[in-house]
mmCIF file of C-alpha atoms in Angstrom:
data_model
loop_
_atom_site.group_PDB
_atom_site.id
_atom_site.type_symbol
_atom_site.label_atom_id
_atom_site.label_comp_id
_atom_site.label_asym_id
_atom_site.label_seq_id
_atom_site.Cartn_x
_atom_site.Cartn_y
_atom_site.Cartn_z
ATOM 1 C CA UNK F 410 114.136 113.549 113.062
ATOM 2 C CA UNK F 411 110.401 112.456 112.842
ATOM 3 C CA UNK F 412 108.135 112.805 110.293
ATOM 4 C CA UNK F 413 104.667 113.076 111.465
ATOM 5 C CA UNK F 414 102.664 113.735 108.222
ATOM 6 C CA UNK F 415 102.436 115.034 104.964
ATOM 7 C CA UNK F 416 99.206 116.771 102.674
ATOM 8 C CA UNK F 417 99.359 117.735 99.416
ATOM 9 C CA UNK F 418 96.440 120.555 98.664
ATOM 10 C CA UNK F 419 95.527 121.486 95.303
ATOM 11 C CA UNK F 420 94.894 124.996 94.084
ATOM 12 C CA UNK F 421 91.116 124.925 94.983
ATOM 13 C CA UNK F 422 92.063 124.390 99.052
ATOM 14 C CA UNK F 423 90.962 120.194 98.672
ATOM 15 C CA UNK F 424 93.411 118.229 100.103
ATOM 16 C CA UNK F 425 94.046 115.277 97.477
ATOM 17 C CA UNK F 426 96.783 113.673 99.862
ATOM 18 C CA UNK F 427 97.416 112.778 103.106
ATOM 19 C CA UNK F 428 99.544 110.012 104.804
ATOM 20 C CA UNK F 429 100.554 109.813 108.275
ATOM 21 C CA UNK F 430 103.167 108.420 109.886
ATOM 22 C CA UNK F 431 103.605 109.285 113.757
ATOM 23 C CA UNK F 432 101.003 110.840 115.430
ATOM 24 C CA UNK F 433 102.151 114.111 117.002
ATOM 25 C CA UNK F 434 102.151 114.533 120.497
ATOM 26 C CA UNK F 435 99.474 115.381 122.884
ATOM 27 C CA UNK F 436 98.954 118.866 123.634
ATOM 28 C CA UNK F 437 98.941 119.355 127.551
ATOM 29 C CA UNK F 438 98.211 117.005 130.537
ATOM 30 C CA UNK F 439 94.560 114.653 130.321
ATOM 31 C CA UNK F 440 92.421 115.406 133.461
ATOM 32 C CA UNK F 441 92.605 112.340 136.051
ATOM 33 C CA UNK F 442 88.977 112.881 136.585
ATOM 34 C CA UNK F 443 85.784 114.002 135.904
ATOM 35 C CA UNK F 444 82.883 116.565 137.654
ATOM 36 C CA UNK F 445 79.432 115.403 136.931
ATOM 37 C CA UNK F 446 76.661 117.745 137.220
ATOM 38 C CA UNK F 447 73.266 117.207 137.756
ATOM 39 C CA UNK F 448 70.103 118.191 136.325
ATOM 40 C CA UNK F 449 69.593 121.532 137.997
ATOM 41 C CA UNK F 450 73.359 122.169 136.735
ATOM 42 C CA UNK F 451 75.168 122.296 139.954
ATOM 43 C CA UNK F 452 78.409 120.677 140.258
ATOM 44 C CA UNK F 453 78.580 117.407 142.797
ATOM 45 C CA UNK F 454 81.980 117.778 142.654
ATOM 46 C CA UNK F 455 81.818 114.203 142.707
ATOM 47 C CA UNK F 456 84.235 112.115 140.281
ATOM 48 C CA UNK F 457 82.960 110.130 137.765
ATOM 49 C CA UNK F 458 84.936 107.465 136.280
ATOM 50 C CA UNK F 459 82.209 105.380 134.538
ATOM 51 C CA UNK F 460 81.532 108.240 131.757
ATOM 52 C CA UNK F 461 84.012 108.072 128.544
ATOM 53 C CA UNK F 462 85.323 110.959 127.030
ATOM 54 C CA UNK F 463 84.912 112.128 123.906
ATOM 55 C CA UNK F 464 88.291 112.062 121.706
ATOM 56 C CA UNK F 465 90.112 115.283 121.018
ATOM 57 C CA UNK F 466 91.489 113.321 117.754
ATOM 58 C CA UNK F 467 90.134 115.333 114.573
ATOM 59 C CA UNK F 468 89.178 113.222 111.350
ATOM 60 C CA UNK F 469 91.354 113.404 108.461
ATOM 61 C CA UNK F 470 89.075 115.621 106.452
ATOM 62 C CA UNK F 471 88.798 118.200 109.564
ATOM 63 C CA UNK F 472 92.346 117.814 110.563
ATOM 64 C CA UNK F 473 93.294 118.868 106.344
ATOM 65 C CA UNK F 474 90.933 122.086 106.711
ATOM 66 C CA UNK F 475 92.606 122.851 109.758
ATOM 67 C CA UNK F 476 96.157 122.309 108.402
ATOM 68 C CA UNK F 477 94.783 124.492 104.893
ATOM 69 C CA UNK F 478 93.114 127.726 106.813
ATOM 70 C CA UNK F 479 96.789 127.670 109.288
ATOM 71 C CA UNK F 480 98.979 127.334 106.249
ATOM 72 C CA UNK F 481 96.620 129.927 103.836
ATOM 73 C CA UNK F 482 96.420 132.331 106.988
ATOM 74 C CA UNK F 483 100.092 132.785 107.832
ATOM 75 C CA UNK F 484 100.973 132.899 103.806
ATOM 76 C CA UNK F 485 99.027 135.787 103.667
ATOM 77 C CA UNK F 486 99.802 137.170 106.525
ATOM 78 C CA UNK F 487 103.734 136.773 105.406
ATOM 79 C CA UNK F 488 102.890 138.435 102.009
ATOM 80 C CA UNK F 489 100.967 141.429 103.792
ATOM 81 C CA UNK F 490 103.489 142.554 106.311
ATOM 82 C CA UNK F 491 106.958 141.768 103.717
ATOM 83 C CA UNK F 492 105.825 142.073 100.199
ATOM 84 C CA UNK F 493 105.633 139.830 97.389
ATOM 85 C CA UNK F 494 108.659 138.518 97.474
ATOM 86 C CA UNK F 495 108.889 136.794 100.870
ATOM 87 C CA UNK F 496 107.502 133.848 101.147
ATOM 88 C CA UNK F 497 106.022 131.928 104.194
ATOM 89 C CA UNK F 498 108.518 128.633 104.831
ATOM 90 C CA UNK F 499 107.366 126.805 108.374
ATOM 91 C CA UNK F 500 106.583 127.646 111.583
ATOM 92 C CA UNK F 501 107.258 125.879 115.026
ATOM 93 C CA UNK F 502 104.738 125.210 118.154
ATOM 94 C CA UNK F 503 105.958 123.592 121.209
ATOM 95 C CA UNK F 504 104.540 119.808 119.867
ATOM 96 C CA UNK F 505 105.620 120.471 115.952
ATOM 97 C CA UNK F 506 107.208 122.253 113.587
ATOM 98 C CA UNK F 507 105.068 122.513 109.990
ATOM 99 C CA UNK F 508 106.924 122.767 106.834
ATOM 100 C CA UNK F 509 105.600 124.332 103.656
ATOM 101 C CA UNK F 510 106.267 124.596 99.392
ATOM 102 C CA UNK F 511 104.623 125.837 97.084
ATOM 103 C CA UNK F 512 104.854 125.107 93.028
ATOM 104 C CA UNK F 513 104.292 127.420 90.106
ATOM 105 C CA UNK F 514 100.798 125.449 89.915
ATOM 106 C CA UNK F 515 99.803 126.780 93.140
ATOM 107 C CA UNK F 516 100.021 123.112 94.919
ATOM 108 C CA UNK F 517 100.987 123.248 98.557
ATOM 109 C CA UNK F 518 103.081 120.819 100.136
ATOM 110 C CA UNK F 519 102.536 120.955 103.841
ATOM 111 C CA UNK F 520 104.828 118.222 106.136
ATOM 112 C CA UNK F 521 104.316 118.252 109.905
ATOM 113 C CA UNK F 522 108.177 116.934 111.340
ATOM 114 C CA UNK F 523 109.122 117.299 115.566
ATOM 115 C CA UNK F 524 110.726 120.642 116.532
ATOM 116 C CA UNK F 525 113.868 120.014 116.287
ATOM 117 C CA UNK F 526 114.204 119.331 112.318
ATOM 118 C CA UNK F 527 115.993 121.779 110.094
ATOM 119 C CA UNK F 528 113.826 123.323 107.326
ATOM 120 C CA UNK F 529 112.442 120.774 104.987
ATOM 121 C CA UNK F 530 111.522 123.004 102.083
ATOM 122 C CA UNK F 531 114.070 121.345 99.807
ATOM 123 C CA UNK F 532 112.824 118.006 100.959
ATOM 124 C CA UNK F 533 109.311 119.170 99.660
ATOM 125 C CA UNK F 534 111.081 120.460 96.513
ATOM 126 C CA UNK F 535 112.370 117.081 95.746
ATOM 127 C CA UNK F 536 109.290 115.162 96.435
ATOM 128 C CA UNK F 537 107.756 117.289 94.126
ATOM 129 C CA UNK F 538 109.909 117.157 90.845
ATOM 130 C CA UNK F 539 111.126 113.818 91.241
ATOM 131 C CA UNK F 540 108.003 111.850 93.085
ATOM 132 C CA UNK F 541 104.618 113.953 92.359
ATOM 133 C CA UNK F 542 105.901 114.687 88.964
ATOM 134 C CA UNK F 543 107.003 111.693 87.807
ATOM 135 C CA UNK F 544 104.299 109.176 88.869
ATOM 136 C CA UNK F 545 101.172 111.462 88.867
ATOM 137 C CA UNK F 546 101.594 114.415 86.439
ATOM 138 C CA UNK F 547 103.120 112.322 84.104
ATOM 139 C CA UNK F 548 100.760 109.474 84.644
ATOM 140 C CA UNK F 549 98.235 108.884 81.858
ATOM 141 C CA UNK F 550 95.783 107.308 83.943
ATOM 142 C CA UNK F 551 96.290 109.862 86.239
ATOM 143 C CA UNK F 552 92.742 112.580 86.655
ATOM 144 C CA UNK F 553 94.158 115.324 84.674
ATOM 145 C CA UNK F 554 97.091 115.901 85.257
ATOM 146 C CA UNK F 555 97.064 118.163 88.207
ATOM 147 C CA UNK F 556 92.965 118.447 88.212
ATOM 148 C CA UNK F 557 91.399 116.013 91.137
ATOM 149 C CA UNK F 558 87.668 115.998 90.342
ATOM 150 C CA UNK F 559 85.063 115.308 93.376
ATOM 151 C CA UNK F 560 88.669 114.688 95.631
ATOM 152 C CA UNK F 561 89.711 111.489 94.109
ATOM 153 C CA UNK F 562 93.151 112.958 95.414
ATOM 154 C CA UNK F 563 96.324 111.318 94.157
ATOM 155 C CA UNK F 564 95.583 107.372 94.076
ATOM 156 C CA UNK F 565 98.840 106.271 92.758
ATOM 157 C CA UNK F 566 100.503 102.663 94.408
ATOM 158 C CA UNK F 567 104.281 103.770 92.632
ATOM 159 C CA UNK F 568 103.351 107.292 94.482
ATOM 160 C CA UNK F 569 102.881 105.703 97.657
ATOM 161 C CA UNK F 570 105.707 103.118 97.746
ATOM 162 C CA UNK F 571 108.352 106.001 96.005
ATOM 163 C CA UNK F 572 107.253 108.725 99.055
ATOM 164 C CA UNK F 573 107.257 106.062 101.882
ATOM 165 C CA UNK F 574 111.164 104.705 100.944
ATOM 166 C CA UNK F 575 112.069 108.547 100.419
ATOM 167 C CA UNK F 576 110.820 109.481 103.562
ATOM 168 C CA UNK F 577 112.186 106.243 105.400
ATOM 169 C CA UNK F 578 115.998 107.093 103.296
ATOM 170 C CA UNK F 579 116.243 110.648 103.740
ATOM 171 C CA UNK F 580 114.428 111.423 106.765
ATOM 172 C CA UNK F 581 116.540 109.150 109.783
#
């Protein structure tokens, strides 16, 4: 099983965590080359290898919005269609699987894993009560408890180390 990342969004949609791990796969097959076109905007047909590409990698901050408009979409989308009472737990494309909690303080816990992993909701339950709990909530130097002004996020070193040798124990 492979971990590829994790966020942790607070109740106003910011995301005040995010570590990576693996980068997930690439989606599809990259072109072997190019078309240029010229300046009346017909196509040479002609392959151009001396032109880079642009990257089809997001930034963190784009990749989090992404992650929190997926996540709030299908949530709602869940609670429409079943009721109150279901809730929306993961969902699976053919390059990951995404895995999602929710705590009574409306923070989301949002892990991307590879396909094949079993639902990590309890996972996400315990790195809740016994990391985020512990060593931010009950932090004193902590911003606010669960409050992140201006995205400071969760800067906590004991957070950090305590989720990495979690994820490293539980997760192969």
């Amino acid at each position: 099983m492979t971990v590829y990342s994790f966020y942790i969004f607070d109740r106003h949609a910011e995301c005040i965590y995010h570590k990576q791990w693996v980068p997930p796969p690439s989606s599809g097959a990259q072109q072997k080359s190019v078309s240029s076109t010229t300046t009346d905007g017909i196509n040479n047909g002609m392959k151009n290898n001396n032109k880079k590409r642009p990257s089809n990698r997001l930034s963190v901050k784009d990749d989090a919005k992404l992650i929190f408009g997926t996540v709030f979409s299908l949530r709602n989308m869940v609670r429409k269609l079943g009721g109150r009472d279901d809730n929306f737990i993961s969902y699976r494309t053919a390059q990951y699987k995404l895995h999602y909690y929710e705590t009574p303080t409306n923070l989301k816990f949002v892990m991307l894993s590879d396909t094949k992993t079993n639902n990590l909701r309890i996972v996400l339950h315990q790195i809740y009560v016994n990391l985020y709990v512990e060593y931010v909530v009950k932090n004193p130097l902590s911003p606010t408890a669960v409050e992140h002004p201006g995205g400071i996020g969760v800067a906590n070193e004991l957070f950090e180390m305590a989720l990495e040798s979690f994820i490293v124990r539980n997760m192969n």
